[in-house]
Amino acid sequence: MGKDKLKKFAKYKSFPFCYENLSFDQPQLIDSQNQAVSIAGQWKPTLGVALGDLILELACGKGEYTVGMAEHYPENGYIGVDIKGARMHQGACFVNDKKLSNAAFIRSRIELIEHFFSPGEVDGIFIIFPDPFLRNRSASRRLTSPPFLDRYRKICDPKATIRLKTDSPELYKYTLGVIQKQKLQIKYQIDDVYAGQCSLWGLQEIQTFYETMHLEAKRTIMYVEFNLFT
Ligand SMILES: C[S@@+](CC[C@H](N)C(=O)[O-])C[C@H]1O[C@@H](n2cnc3c(N)ncnc32)[C@H](O)[C@@H]1O
């Protein structure tokens, strides 16, 4: 790791609202004091959420949705998850500077997500420009593939929705196929996010690092939100 990344990573680890876990053998969260903590079942009180929702942003990168939504909807709690701490450092600094009490970050593999939350604790999941893993033999690594949906079902409320924003026609089509096969209900399907006005706050207002690059390359941005349970 370069010096700059190491610095960002150390800063990320210093914030009390940033956690990590990298062990498949001992999937327990570690806090900024290097202490093992179990917050599963306690995320809402930890983030000061009384009546609102708990929403995850998976593959959050710099965490633009986590911080943008947390600022706009203070009644909800938002948690960004990614394996790259140096990237999440940007979102973590924002949370720290703005003193947002309703946002947190977890550095881990999304494959471990079921260990960090209790059944039914999560009310919704954003998946924003995930890697599309285009080769067929990598399909099970796609974050909207059946094995990942099964992981989400272990921690999500029956009313939870999955919200995918992508520039990849292949991943979009693949996800629509999974939705159809599993007989899941689509709440919103927008084939071109910027074609007109949009009533879903955040979809046009928040643009992530990857989205900015895709927009510069004039790629079409797609969105689908669907119920996780039938
Ligand atoms: C293309 S980037 C998108 C980042 C951000 N959402 C954006 O729009 O700028 C994909 C991100 O997914 C993360 N990622 C991919 N697979 C992952 C996994 N299995 N567990 C945790 N993070 C993962 C990568 O580290 C990377 O930051």
CSV table of C-alpha atoms and ligand atoms in Angstrom, one decimal:
chain,number,residue,atom,x,y,z
A,1,MET,CA,0.0,0.0,0.0
A,2,GLY,CA,1.3,3.5,-0.9
A,3,LYS,CA,2.0,6.1,1.9
A,4,ASP,CA,-1.1,8.1,1.0
A,5,LYS,CA,-3.4,5.1,1.1
A,6,LEU,CA,-1.9,4.0,4.5
A,7,LYS,CA,-2.5,7.5,5.9
A,8,LYS,CA,-6.1,7.4,4.7
A,9,PHE,CA,-6.6,3.9,6.0
A,10,ALA,CA,-5.2,4.9,9.5
A,11,LYS,CA,-7.5,7.9,9.6
A,12,TYR,CA,-10.5,5.7,8.7
A,13,LYS,CA,-9.6,3.3,11.5
A,14,SER,CA,-9.4,6.1,14.0
A,15,PHE,CA,-13.1,7.1,13.8
A,16,PRO,CA,-15.5,5.6,16.4
A,17,PHE,CA,-18.2,5.0,13.8
A,18,CYS,CA,-15.9,2.9,11.6
A,19,TYR,CA,-15.6,-0.8,12.0
A,20,GLU,CA,-13.8,-3.6,10.3
A,21,ASN,CA,-13.7,-7.4,10.0
A,22,LEU,CA,-11.7,-9.4,7.5
A,23,SER,CA,-11.9,-12.9,8.9
A,24,PHE,CA,-14.1,-15.6,7.6
A,25,ASP,CA,-13.1,-17.7,10.6
A,26,GLN,CA,-13.9,-15.0,13.2
A,27,PRO,CA,-16.4,-12.7,11.7
A,28,GLN,CA,-16.7,-10.2,14.5
A,29,LEU,CA,-16.5,-6.5,14.1
A,30,ILE,CA,-13.5,-4.6,15.5
A,31,ASP,CA,-13.9,-1.0,16.5
A,32,SER,CA,-11.5,2.0,16.5
A,33,GLN,CA,-10.0,0.9,19.8
A,34,ASN,CA,-9.2,-2.6,18.3
A,35,GLN,CA,-11.9,-4.1,20.5
A,36,ALA,CA,-14.3,-6.8,19.3
A,37,VAL,CA,-17.8,-5.5,19.5
A,38,SER,CA,-21.2,-7.0,18.8
A,39,ILE,CA,-23.6,-4.4,17.5
A,40,ALA,CA,-25.9,-6.9,15.7
A,41,GLY,CA,-29.5,-6.1,16.8
A,42,GLN,CA,-28.3,-2.7,18.3
A,43,TRP,CA,-27.5,-0.7,15.2
A,44,LYS,CA,-30.6,1.6,15.4
A,45,PRO,CA,-30.0,2.7,19.0
A,46,THR,CA,-26.2,3.0,18.2
A,47,LEU,CA,-27.0,5.4,15.3
A,48,GLY,CA,-29.8,7.2,17.3
A,49,VAL,CA,-32.6,5.9,15.0
A,50,ALA,CA,-35.8,5.8,17.0
A,51,LEU,CA,-38.5,5.3,14.3
A,52,GLY,CA,-36.6,5.4,11.0
A,53,ASP,CA,-35.1,2.8,8.8
A,54,LEU,CA,-31.6,1.2,8.8
A,55,ILE,CA,-30.2,1.2,5.3
A,56,LEU,CA,-27.0,-0.3,3.9
A,57,GLU,CA,-24.9,0.8,1.0
A,58,LEU,CA,-23.0,-2.2,-0.2
A,59,ALA,CA,-19.8,-1.7,-2.3
A,60,CYS,CA,-20.0,1.9,-1.1
A,61,GLY,CA,-16.6,3.0,-2.4
A,62,LYS,CA,-16.2,6.6,-1.0
A,63,GLY,CA,-19.7,6.3,0.6
A,64,GLU,CA,-21.5,9.1,-1.3
A,65,TYR,CA,-24.9,7.5,-0.8
A,66,THR,CA,-24.3,6.8,2.9
A,67,VAL,CA,-23.4,10.4,3.7
A,68,GLY,CA,-25.8,12.0,1.2
A,69,MET,CA,-28.8,10.1,2.5
A,70,ALA,CA,-27.7,10.4,6.1
A,71,GLU,CA,-27.6,14.2,5.8
A,72,HIS,CA,-30.9,14.4,3.9
A,73,TYR,CA,-32.8,11.8,6.0
A,74,PRO,CA,-31.5,12.3,9.6
A,75,GLU,CA,-34.3,10.1,11.0
A,76,ASN,CA,-32.8,7.0,9.2
A,77,GLY,CA,-29.5,5.3,9.8
A,78,TYR,CA,-27.0,4.5,7.0
A,79,ILE,CA,-24.1,2.1,6.9
A,80,GLY,CA,-21.6,1.9,4.1
A,81,VAL,CA,-19.8,-1.4,3.5
A,82,ASP,CA,-16.7,-1.9,1.3
A,83,ILE,CA,-13.5,-3.9,1.5
A,84,LYS,CA,-11.4,-0.7,0.7
A,85,GLY,CA,-10.9,1.4,3.8
A,86,ALA,CA,-8.8,4.0,2.0
A,87,ARG,CA,-11.8,4.7,-0.2
A,88,MET,CA,-14.3,4.9,2.6
A,89,HIS,CA,-11.9,7.4,4.3
A,90,GLN,CA,-13.6,10.2,2.2
A,91,GLY,CA,-17.1,9.4,3.5
A,92,ALA,CA,-15.8,8.9,7.0
A,93,CYS,CA,-14.2,12.3,7.1
A,94,PHE,CA,-17.4,13.8,5.8
A,95,VAL,CA,-19.4,12.1,8.6
A,96,ASN,CA,-16.8,13.4,11.1
A,97,ASP,CA,-16.7,17.0,9.8
A,98,LYS,CA,-20.5,17.3,9.6
A,99,LYS,CA,-20.9,15.5,13.0
A,100,LEU,CA,-23.5,13.1,11.5
A,101,SER,CA,-24.6,10.7,14.2
A,102,ASN,CA,-26.7,8.5,11.9
A,103,ALA,CA,-23.9,7.1,9.7
A,104,ALA,CA,-21.3,4.4,10.0
A,105,PHE,CA,-18.9,2.3,7.9
A,106,ILE,CA,-17.9,-1.3,7.9
A,107,ARG,CA,-14.7,-2.5,6.1
A,108,SER,CA,-15.3,-6.1,5.2
A,109,ARG,CA,-16.3,-8.5,2.5
A,110,ILE,CA,-20.0,-8.3,1.7
A,111,GLU,CA,-19.9,-12.2,1.7
A,112,LEU,CA,-19.8,-11.8,5.6
A,113,ILE,CA,-22.7,-9.3,5.9
A,114,GLU,CA,-25.0,-11.7,7.7
A,115,HIS,CA,-22.7,-11.8,10.7
A,116,PHE,CA,-23.0,-8.1,11.4
A,117,PHE,CA,-26.7,-7.7,11.7
A,118,SER,CA,-29.6,-9.5,13.4
A,119,PRO,CA,-32.5,-11.1,11.4
A,120,GLY,CA,-34.9,-8.4,10.2
A,121,GLU,CA,-32.7,-5.6,11.3
A,122,VAL,CA,-32.0,-4.0,7.9
A,123,ASP,CA,-34.8,-2.1,6.1
A,124,GLY,CA,-33.2,-1.6,2.7
A,125,ILE,CA,-30.0,-2.0,0.6
A,126,PHE,CA,-28.4,0.3,-1.9
A,127,ILE,CA,-26.0,-1.3,-4.4
A,128,ILE,CA,-24.5,1.5,-6.4
A,129,PHE,CA,-22.3,0.8,-9.4
A,130,PRO,CA,-21.1,-2.5,-8.2
A,131,ASP,CA,-18.5,-4.4,-10.2
A,132,PRO,CA,-20.6,-6.2,-12.9
A,133,PHE,CA,-18.3,-9.3,-13.0
A,134,LEU,CA,-19.2,-9.8,-16.7
A,135,ARG,CA,-17.8,-13.3,-17.2
A,136,ASN,CA,-20.4,-16.0,-16.8
A,137,ARG,CA,-18.3,-18.0,-14.4
A,138,SER,CA,-18.1,-14.9,-12.1
A,139,ALA,CA,-21.9,-14.6,-12.0
A,140,SER,CA,-22.1,-15.7,-8.3
A,141,ARG,CA,-19.8,-12.7,-7.4
A,142,ARG,CA,-22.5,-10.2,-8.6
A,143,LEU,CA,-24.1,-8.5,-5.7
A,144,THR,CA,-27.6,-9.2,-7.1
A,145,SER,CA,-26.9,-12.9,-7.7
A,146,PRO,CA,-29.1,-15.5,-5.9
A,147,PRO,CA,-26.4,-16.3,-3.3
A,148,PHE,CA,-26.1,-12.7,-2.3
A,149,LEU,CA,-29.9,-12.2,-2.2
A,150,ASP,CA,-30.0,-15.2,0.2
A,151,ARG,CA,-27.4,-13.5,2.4
A,152,TYR,CA,-29.5,-10.3,2.5
A,153,ARG,CA,-32.6,-12.2,3.4
A,154,LYS,CA,-31.0,-13.4,6.6
A,155,ILE,CA,-30.7,-9.8,7.9
A,156,CYS,CA,-33.5,-7.9,6.2
A,157,ASP,CA,-37.0,-7.0,7.2
A,158,PRO,CA,-39.7,-8.7,5.0
A,159,LYS,CA,-40.6,-5.2,3.5
A,160,ALA,CA,-36.9,-4.5,2.5
A,161,THR,CA,-36.1,-3.4,-1.0
A,162,ILE,CA,-32.9,-3.7,-3.0
A,163,ARG,CA,-31.9,-0.6,-5.0
A,164,LEU,CA,-29.5,-1.2,-7.8
A,165,LYS,CA,-28.0,1.8,-9.8
A,166,THR,CA,-25.7,0.7,-12.6
A,167,ASP,CA,-24.2,1.7,-15.9
A,168,SER,CA,-23.8,-1.9,-17.0
A,169,PRO,CA,-26.6,-3.2,-19.3
A,170,GLU,CA,-25.4,-6.7,-18.7
A,171,LEU,CA,-25.7,-6.5,-14.9
A,172,TYR,CA,-29.1,-4.7,-15.3
A,173,LYS,CA,-30.5,-7.4,-17.6
A,174,TYR,CA,-29.0,-10.1,-15.4
A,175,THR,CA,-30.7,-8.6,-12.3
A,176,LEU,CA,-34.1,-8.2,-14.1
A,177,GLY,CA,-33.7,-11.9,-14.9
A,178,VAL,CA,-33.1,-12.9,-11.3
A,179,ILE,CA,-36.1,-10.8,-10.2
A,180,GLN,CA,-38.3,-12.5,-12.7
A,181,LYS,CA,-37.0,-16.0,-11.9
A,182,GLN,CA,-37.5,-15.5,-8.2
A,183,LYS,CA,-40.9,-13.9,-8.8
A,184,LEU,CA,-39.9,-10.7,-6.9
A,185,GLN,CA,-41.9,-7.5,-7.2
A,186,ILE,CA,-40.4,-4.5,-9.0
A,187,LYS,CA,-41.2,-1.2,-7.2
A,188,TYR,CA,-39.3,1.2,-9.6
A,189,GLN,CA,-37.6,0.5,-12.9
A,190,ILE,CA,-36.0,3.4,-14.6
A,191,ASP,CA,-34.1,2.5,-17.8
A,192,ASP,CA,-32.5,6.0,-18.1
A,193,VAL,CA,-32.2,7.8,-14.8
A,194,TYR,CA,-31.4,11.2,-16.4
A,195,ALA,CA,-34.1,11.0,-19.2
A,196,GLY,CA,-36.5,13.1,-17.2
A,197,GLN,CA,-37.5,14.3,-13.7
A,198,CYS,CA,-37.3,11.7,-11.0
A,199,SER,CA,-39.5,11.6,-7.8
A,200,LEU,CA,-37.0,9.4,-5.9
A,201,TRP,CA,-34.8,11.7,-3.9
A,202,GLY,CA,-31.1,11.0,-4.3
A,203,LEU,CA,-31.2,9.2,-7.6
A,204,GLN,CA,-30.2,12.2,-9.6
A,205,GLU,CA,-29.0,14.4,-6.7
A,206,ILE,CA,-26.2,12.0,-5.5
A,207,GLN,CA,-23.5,11.1,-8.0
A,208,THR,CA,-20.8,8.8,-6.9
A,209,PHE,CA,-17.1,8.7,-8.0
A,210,TYR,CA,-17.8,6.0,-10.5
A,211,GLU,CA,-21.0,7.5,-11.7
A,212,THR,CA,-19.3,10.8,-12.6
A,213,MET,CA,-16.9,8.9,-14.8
A,214,HIS,CA,-19.7,7.0,-16.5
A,215,LEU,CA,-21.6,10.2,-17.1
A,216,GLU,CA,-18.5,11.8,-18.6
A,217,ALA,CA,-18.3,8.8,-20.9
A,218,LYS,CA,-22.0,9.4,-21.8
A,219,ARG,CA,-23.1,6.0,-20.5
A,220,THR,CA,-26.8,5.5,-19.7
A,221,ILE,CA,-27.5,5.0,-16.0
A,222,MET,CA,-30.2,2.4,-15.0
A,223,TYR,CA,-32.0,1.9,-11.7
A,224,VAL,CA,-34.2,-0.9,-10.4
A,225,GLU,CA,-35.7,-1.2,-7.0
A,226,PHE,CA,-37.3,-4.5,-6.0
A,227,ASN,CA,-38.7,-6.4,-3.0
A,228,LEU,CA,-36.3,-8.9,-1.5
A,229,PHE,CA,-39.1,-11.2,-0.4
A,230,THR,CA,-42.1,-12.5,-2.4
B,1,LIG,C1,-17.0,0.0,-9.1
B,1,LIG,S1,-16.7,0.4,-7.4
B,1,LIG,C2,-18.1,1.4,-7.0
B,1,LIG,C3,-17.9,2.2,-5.8
B,1,LIG,C4,-19.0,3.2,-5.5
B,1,LIG,N1,-20.3,2.6,-5.2
B,1,LIG,C5,-19.2,4.2,-6.6
B,1,LIG,O1,-20.2,4.2,-7.3
B,1,LIG,O2,-18.3,5.0,-6.8
B,1,LIG,C6,-17.1,-1.2,-6.7
B,1,LIG,C7,-16.7,-1.2,-5.2
B,1,LIG,O3,-17.1,-2.5,-4.7
B,1,LIG,C8,-16.2,-3.0,-3.8
B,1,LIG,N2,-16.4,-4.4,-3.7
B,1,LIG,C9,-16.5,-5.3,-4.7
B,1,LIG,N3,-16.8,-6.5,-4.3
B,1,LIG,C10,-16.8,-6.5,-2.9
B,1,LIG,C11,-17.0,-7.4,-1.9
B,1,LIG,N4,-17.3,-8.7,-2.2
B,1,LIG,N5,-17.0,-7.0,-0.6
B,1,LIG,C12,-16.8,-5.7,-0.3
B,1,LIG,N6,-16.5,-4.7,-1.3
B,1,LIG,C13,-16.6,-5.1,-2.5
B,1,LIG,C14,-14.9,-2.5,-4.3
B,1,LIG,O4,-13.9,-2.4,-3.3
B,1,LIG,C15,-15.2,-1.2,-4.9
B,1,LIG,O5,-15.0,-0.1,-4.0
